PDB file of C-alpha atoms in Angstrom:
ATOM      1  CA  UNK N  19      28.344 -77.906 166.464  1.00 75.00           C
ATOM      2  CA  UNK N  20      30.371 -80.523 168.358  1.00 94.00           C
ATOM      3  CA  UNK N  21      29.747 -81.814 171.024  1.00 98.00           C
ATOM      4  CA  UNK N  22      32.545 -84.183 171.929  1.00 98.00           C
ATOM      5  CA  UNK N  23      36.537 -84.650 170.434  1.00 98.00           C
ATOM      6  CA  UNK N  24      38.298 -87.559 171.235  1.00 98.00           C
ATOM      7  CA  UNK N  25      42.412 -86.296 172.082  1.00 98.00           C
ATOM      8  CA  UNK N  26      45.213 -88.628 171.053  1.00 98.00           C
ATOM      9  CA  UNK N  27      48.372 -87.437 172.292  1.00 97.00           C
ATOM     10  CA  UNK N  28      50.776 -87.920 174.502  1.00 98.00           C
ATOM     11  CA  UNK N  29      52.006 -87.674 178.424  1.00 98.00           C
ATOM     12  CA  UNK N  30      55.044 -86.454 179.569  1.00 98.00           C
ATOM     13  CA  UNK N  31      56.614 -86.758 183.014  1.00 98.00           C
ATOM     14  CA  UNK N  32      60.518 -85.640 183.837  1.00 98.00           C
ATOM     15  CA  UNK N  33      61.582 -85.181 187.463  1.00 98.00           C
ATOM     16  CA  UNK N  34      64.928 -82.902 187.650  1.00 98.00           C
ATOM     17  CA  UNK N  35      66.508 -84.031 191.315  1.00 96.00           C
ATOM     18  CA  UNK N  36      67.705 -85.955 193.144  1.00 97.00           C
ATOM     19  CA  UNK N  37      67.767 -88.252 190.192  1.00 97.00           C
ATOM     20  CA  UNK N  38      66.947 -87.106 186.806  1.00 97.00           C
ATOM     21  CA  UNK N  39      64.300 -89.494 185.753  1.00 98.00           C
ATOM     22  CA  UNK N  40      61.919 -89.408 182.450  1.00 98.00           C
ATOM     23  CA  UNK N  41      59.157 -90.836 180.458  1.00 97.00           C
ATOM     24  CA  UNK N  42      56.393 -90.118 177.822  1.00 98.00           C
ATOM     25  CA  UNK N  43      53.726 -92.548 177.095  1.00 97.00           C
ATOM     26  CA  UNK N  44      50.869 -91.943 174.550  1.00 97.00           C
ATOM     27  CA  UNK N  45      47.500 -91.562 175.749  1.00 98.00           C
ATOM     28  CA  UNK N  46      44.018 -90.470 174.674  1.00 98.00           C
ATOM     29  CA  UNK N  47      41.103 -88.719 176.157  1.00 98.00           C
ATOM     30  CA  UNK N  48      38.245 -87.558 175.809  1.00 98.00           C
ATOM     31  CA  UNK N  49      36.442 -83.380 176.320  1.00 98.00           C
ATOM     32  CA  UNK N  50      32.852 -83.260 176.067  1.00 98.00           C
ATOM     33  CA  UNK N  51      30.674 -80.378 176.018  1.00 98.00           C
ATOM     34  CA  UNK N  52      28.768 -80.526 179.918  1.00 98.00           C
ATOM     35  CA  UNK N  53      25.834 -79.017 178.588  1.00 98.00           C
ATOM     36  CA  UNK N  54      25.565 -81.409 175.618  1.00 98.00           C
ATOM     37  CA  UNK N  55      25.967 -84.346 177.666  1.00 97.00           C
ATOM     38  CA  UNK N  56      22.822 -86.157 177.244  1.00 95.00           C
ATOM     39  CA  UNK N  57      23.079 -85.945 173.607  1.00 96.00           C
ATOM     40  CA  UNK N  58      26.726 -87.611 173.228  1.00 97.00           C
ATOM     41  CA  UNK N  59      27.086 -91.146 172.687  1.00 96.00           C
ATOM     42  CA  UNK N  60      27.103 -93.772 169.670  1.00 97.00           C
ATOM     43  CA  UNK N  61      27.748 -97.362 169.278  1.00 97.00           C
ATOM     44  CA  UNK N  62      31.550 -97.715 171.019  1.00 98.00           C
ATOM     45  CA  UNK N  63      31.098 -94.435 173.287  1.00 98.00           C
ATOM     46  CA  UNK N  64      28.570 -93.356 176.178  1.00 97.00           C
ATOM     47  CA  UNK N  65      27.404 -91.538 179.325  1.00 98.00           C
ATOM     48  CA  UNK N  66      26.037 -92.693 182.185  1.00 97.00           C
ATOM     49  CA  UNK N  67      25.531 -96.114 180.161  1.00 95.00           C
ATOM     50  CA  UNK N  68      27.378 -99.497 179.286  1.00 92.00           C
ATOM     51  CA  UNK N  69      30.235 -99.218 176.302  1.00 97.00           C
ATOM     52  CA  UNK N  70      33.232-100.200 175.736  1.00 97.00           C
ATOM     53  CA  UNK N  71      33.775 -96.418 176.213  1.00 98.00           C
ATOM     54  CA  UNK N  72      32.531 -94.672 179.029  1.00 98.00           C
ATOM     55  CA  UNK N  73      32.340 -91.612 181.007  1.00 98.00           C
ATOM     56  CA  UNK N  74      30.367 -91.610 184.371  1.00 97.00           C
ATOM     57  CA  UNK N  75      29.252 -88.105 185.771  1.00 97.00           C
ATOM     58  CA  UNK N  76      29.793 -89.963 189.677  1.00 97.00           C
ATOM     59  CA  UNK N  77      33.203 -90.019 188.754  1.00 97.00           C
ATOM     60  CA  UNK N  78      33.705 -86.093 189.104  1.00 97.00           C
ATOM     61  CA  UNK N  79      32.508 -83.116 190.703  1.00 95.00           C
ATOM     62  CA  UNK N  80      30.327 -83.967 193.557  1.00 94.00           C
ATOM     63  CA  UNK N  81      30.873 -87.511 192.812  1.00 95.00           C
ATOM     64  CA  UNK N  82      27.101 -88.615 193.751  1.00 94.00           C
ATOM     65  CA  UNK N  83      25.963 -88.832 189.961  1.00 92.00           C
ATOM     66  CA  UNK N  84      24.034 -85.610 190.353  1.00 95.00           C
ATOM     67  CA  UNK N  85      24.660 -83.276 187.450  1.00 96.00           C
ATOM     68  CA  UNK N  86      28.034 -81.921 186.153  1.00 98.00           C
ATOM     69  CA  UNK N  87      27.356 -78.508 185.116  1.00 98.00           C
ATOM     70  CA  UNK N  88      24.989 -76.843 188.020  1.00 97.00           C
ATOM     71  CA  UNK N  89      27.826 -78.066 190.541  1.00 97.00           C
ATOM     72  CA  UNK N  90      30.780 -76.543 188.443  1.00 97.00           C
ATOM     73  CA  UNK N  91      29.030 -72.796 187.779  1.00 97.00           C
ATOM     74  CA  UNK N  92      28.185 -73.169 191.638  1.00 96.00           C
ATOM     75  CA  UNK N  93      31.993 -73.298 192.499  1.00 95.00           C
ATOM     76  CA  UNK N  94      32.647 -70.803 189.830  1.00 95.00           C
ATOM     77  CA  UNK N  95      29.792 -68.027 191.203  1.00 94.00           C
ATOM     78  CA  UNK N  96      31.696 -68.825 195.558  1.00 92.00           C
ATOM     79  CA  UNK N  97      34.984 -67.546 193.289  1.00 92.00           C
ATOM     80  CA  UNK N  98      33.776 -65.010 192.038  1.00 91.00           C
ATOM     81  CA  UNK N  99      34.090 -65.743 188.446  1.00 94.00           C
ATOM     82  CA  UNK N 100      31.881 -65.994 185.371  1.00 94.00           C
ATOM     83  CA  UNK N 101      29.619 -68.450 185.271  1.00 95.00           C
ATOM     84  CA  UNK N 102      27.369 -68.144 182.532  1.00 94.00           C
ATOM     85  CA  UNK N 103      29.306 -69.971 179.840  1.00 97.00           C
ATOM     86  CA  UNK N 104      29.933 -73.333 178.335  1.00 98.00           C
ATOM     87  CA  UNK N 105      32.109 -75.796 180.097  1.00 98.00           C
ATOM     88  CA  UNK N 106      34.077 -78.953 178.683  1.00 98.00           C
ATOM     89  CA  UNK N 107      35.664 -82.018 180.675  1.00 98.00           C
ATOM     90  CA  UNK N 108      38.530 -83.472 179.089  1.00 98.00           C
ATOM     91  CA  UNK N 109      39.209 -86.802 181.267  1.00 98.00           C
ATOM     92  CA  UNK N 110      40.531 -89.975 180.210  1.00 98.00           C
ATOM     93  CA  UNK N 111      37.285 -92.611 179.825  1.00 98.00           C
ATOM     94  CA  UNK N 112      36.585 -95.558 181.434  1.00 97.00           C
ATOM     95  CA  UNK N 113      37.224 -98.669 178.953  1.00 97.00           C
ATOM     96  CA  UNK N 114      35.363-101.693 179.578  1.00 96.00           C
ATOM     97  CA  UNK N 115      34.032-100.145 182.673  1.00 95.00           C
ATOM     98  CA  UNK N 116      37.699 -99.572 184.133  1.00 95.00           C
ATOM     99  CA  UNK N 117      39.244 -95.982 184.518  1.00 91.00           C
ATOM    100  CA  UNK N 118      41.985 -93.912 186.550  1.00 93.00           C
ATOM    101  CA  UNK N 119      42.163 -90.665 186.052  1.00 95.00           C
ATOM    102  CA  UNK N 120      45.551 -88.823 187.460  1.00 96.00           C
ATOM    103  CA  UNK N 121      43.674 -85.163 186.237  1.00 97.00           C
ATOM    104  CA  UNK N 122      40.912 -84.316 184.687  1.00 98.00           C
ATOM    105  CA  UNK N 123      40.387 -80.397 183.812  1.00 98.00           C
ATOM    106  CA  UNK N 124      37.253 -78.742 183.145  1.00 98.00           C
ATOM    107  CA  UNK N 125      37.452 -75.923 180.868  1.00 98.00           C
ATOM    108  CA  UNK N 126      35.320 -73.176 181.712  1.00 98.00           C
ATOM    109  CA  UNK N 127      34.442 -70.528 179.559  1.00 97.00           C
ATOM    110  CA  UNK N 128      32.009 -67.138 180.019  1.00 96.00           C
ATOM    111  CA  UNK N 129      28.877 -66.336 177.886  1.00 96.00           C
ATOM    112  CA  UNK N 130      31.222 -64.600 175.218  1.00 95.00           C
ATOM    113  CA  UNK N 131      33.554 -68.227 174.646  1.00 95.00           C
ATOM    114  CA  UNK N 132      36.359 -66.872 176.373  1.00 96.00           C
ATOM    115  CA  UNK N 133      38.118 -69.322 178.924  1.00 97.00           C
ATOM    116  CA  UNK N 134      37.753 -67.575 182.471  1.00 96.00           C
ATOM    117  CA  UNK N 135      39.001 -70.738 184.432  1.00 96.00           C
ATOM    118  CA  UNK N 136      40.248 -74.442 184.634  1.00 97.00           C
ATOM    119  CA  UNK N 137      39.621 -76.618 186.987  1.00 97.00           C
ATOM    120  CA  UNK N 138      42.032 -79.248 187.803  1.00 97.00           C
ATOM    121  CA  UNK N 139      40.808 -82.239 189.447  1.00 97.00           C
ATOM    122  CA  UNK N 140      43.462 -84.725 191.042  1.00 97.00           C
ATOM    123  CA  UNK N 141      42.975 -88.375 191.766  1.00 96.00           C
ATOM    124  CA  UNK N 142      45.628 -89.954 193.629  1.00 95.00           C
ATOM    125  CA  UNK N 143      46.373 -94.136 193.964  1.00 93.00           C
ATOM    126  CA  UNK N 144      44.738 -93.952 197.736  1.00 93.00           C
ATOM    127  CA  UNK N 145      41.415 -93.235 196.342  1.00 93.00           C
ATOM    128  CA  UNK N 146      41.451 -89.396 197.503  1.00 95.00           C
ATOM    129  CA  UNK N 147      40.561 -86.601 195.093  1.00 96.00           C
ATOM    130  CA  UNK N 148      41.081 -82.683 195.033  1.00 96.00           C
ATOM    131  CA  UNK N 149      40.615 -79.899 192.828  1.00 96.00           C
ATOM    132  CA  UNK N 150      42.337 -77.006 191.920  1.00 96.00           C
ATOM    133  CA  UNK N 151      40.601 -73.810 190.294  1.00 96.00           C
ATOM    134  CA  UNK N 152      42.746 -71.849 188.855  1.00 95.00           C
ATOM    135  CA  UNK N 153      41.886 -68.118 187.549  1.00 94.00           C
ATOM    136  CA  UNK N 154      43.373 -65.055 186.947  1.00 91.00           C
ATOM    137  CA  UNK N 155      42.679 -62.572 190.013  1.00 82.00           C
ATOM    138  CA  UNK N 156      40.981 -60.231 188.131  1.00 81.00           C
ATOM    139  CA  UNK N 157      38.846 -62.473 186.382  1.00 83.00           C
ATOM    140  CA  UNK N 158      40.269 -61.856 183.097  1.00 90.00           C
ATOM    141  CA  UNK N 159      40.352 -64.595 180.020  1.00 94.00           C
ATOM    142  CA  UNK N 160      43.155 -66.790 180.372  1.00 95.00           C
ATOM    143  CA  UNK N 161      45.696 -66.162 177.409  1.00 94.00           C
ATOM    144  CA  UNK N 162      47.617 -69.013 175.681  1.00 96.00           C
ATOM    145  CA  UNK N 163      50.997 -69.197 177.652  1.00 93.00           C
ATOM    146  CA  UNK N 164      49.642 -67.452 181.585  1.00 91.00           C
ATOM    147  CA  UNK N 165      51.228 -68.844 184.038  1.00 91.00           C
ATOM    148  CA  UNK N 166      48.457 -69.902 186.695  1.00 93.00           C
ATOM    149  CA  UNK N 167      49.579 -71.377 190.214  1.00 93.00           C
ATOM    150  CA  UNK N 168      48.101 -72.918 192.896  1.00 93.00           C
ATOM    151  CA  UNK N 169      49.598 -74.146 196.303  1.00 93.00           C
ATOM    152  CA  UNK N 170      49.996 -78.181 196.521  1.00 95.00           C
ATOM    153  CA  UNK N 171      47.526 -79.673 198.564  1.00 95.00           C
ATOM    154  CA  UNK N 172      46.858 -83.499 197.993  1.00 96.00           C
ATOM    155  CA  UNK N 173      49.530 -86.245 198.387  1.00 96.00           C
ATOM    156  CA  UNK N 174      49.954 -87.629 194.946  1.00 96.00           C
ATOM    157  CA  UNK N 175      53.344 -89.218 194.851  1.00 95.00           C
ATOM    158  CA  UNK N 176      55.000 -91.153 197.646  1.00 94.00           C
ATOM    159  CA  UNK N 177      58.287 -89.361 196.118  1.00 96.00           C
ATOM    160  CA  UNK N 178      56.829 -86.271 196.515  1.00 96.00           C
ATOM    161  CA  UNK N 179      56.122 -84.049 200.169  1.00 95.00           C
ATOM    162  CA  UNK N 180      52.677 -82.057 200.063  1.00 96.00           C
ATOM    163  CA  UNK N 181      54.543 -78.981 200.111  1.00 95.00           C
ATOM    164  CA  UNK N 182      55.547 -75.892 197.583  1.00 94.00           C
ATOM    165  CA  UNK N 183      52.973 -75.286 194.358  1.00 94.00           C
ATOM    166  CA  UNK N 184      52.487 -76.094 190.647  1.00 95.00           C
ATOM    167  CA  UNK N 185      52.624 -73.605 187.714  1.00 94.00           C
ATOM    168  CA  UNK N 186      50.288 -74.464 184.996  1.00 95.00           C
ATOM    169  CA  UNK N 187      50.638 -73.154 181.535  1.00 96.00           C
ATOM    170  CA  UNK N 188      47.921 -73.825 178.564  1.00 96.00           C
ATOM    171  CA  UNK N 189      48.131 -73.720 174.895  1.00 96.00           C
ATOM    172  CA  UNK N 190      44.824 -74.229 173.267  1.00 95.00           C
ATOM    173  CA  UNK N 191      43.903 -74.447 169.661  1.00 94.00           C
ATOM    174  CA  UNK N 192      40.711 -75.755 167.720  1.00 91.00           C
ATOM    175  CA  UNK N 193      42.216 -78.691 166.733  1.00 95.00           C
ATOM    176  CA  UNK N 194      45.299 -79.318 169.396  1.00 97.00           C
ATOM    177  CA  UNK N 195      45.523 -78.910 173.391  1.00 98.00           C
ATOM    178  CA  UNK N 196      48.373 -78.827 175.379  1.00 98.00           C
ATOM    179  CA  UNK N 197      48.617 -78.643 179.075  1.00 98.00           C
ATOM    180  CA  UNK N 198      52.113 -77.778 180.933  1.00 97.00           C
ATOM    181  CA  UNK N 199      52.103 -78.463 184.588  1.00 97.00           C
ATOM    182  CA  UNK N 200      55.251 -77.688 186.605  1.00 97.00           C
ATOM    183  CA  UNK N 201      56.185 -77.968 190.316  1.00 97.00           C
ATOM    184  CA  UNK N 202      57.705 -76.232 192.449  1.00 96.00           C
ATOM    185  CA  UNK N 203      59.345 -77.375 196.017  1.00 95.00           C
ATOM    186  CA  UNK N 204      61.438 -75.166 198.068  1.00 94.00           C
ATOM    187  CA  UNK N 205      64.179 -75.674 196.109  1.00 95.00           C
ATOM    188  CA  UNK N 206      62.576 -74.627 192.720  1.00 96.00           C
ATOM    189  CA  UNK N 207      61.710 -76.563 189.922  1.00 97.00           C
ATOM    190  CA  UNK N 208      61.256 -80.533 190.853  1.00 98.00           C
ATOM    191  CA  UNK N 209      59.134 -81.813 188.299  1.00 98.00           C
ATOM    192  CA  UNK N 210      57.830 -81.190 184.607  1.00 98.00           C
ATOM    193  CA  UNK N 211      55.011 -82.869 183.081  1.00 98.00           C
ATOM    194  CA  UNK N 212      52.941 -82.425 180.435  1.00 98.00           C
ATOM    195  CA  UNK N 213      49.582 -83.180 178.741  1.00 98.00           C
ATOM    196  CA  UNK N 214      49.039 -82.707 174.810  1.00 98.00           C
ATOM    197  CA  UNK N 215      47.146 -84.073 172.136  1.00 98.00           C
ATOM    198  CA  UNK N 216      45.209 -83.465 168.777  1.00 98.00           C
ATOM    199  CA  UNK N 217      41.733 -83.359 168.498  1.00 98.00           C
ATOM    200  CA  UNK N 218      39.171 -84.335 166.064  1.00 98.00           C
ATOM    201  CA  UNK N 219      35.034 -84.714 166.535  1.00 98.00           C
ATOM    202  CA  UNK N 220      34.246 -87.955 169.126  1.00 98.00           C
ATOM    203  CA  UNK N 221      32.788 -90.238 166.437  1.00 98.00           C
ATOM    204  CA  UNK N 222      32.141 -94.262 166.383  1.00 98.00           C
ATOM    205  CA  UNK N 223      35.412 -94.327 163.855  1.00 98.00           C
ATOM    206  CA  UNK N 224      37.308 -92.548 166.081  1.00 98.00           C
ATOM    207  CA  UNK N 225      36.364 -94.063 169.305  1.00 98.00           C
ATOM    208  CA  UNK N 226      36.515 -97.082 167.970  1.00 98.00           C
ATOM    209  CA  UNK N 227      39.926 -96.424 165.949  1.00 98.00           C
ATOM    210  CA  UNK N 228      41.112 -94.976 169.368  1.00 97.00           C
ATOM    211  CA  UNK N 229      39.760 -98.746 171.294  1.00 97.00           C
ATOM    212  CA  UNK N 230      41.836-100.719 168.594  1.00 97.00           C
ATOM    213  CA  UNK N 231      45.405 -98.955 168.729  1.00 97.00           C
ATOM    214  CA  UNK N 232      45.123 -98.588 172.595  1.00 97.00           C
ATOM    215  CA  UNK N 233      42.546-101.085 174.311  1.00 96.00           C
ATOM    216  CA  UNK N 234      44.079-101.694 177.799  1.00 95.00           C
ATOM    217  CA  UNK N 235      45.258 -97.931 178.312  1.00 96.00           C
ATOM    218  CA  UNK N 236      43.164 -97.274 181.464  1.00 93.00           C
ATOM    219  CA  UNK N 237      44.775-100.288 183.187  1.00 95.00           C
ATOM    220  CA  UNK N 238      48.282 -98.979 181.889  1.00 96.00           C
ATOM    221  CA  UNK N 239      47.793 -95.723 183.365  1.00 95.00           C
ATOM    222  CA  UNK N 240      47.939 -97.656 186.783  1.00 94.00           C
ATOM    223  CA  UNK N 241      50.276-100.181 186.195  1.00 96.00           C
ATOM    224  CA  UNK N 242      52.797 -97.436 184.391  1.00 96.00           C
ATOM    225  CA  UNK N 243      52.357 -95.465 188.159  1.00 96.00           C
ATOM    226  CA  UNK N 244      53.538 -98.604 189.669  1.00 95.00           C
ATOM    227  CA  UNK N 245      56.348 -99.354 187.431  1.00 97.00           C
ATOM    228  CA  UNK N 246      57.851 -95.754 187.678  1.00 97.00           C
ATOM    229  CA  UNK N 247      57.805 -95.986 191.524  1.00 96.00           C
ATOM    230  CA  UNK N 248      60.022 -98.741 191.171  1.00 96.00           C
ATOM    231  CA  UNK N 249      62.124 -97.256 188.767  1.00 97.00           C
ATOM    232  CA  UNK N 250      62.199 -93.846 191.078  1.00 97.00           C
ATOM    233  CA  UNK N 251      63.027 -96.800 194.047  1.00 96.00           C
ATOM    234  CA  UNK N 252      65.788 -98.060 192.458  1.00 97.00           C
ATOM    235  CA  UNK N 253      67.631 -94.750 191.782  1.00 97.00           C
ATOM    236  CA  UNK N 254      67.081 -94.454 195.501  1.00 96.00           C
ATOM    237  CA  UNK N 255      64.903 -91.461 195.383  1.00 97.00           C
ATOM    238  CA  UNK N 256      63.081 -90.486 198.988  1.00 95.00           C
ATOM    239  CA  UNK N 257      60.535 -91.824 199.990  1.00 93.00           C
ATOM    240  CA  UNK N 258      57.788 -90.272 201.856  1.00 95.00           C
ATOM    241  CA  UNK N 259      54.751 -91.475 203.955  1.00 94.00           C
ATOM    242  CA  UNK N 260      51.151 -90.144 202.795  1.00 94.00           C
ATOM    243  CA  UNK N 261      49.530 -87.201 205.250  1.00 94.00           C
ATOM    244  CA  UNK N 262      45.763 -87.218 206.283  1.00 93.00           C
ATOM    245  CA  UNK N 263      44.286 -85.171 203.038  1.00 92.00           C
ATOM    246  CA  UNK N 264      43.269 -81.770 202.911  1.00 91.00           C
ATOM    247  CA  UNK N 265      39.807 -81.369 204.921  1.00 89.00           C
ATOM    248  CA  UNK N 266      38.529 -80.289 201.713  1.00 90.00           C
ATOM    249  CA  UNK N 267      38.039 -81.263 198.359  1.00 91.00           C
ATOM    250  CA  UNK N 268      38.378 -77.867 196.284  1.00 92.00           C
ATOM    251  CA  UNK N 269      40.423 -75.325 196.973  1.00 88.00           C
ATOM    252  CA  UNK N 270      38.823 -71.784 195.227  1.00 77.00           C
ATOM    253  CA  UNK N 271      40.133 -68.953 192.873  1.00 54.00           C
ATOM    254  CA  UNK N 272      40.565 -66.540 195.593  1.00 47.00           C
ATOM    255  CA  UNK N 273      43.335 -68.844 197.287  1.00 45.00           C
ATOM    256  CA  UNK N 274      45.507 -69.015 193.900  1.00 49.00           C
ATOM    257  CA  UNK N 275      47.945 -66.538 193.850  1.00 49.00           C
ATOM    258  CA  UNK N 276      48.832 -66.305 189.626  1.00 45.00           C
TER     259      UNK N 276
END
């Protein structure tokens, strides 16, 4: 069974108003089985452990390097939800020890292999985090297309006002993942973005196929955030100054309203 897939795909971003504004970059990442975690790893990838590929478990969750899966089937039992199954991260990894991650989602599944929730966990630029767990009320499997919203809670973009909510919509397959994640401000609709990708079994040809064709994609991810802004600048979009963040750093199921 495996373990660990390494995603190449791509990122989409399109903002609707005041200024239509749009771009698509690809990207990889990486979803590894939490429960399998100590047995991942070869000569280009690792955990908890120097390569040019990384993931660190202090990166996520509690963020104190403590481990991944009794923390996440802890926030799953305060909502309520199944929490007897396996759980993947998808996240993008650190490469050559550097990494920003604008969302990472955990997908988290019941003892039967059917998803029951997602987590969504946001990093912003200011070095503040929050996640999002979105469920269906009732507990029930999320299907391929549910829409699954949450209210907006973390300042992520300086164009942006911490107001209204996002819509999330998932498409999974064995081999291909795709992630739709839509929000909403008063007005309706003010930004679509999307995550997708293929993926294959987390290998040392494919991680280090995936290290030749993009080596210096973690720093892009940052320096792409900063060229955008100046782009959104430029077309004279608003500007707004960050709020003190949310007191705290999850929001549960039962505040979702799907």
């Amino acid at each position: 069974m495996t373990n660990a897939y390494i995603v190449k795909g791509t990122v989409m971003h399109q903002r609707l108003r005041p200024a239509h504004h749009r771009f698509r970059y690809p990207v990889f990442a990486v979803r590894l089985r939490l429960s399998a975690l100590d047995e991942i790893g070869n000569a280009w990838f690792g955990v908890n452990r120097f390569r040019l590929m990384s993931v660190r478990t202090g990166d996520y969750g509690p963020r104190d390097g403590s481990p991944l899966l009794p923390w996440i089937r802890s926030q799953l039992a305060k909502a309520g939800l199944p929490d007897d199954g396996e759980v993947w991260l998808q996240t993008f990894p650190r490469l050559f020890g550097y990494a920003f991650n604008p969302v990472s989602f955990w997908y988290c599944h019941d003892v039967n292999g059917q998803l029951v929730a997602v987590l969504a966990d946001v990093n912003n630029t200011f070095g503040e985090h929050h996640a999002y767990l979105l469920a269906n009320k009732n507990g029930q499997p999320i299907r391929n297309g549910i829409a699954l919203t949450c209210v907006k809670q973390l300042h992520v973009s300086p164009f942006c006002q911490v107001a209204g909510h996002y819509l999330f919509r998932l498409a999974e397959r064995a081999d291909r993942m795709l992630m739709r994640i839509d929000y909403h401000d008063a007005d309706g609709v003010l930004l679509n973005t999307s995550v997708s990708g293929d993926m294959t079994p987390l290998t040392a040809a494919t991680a280090l196929s995936a290290l030749l064709q993009q080596p210096l994609l973690t720093v892009s991810i940052m320096l792409r955030i900063h060229w955008q802004a100046l782009r959104l600048l430029c077309k004279k979009v608003p500007f707004f100054s960050k709020p003190q963040p949310p007191s705290s750093h999850l929001t549960h199921g039962q505040e979702f309203h799907p």
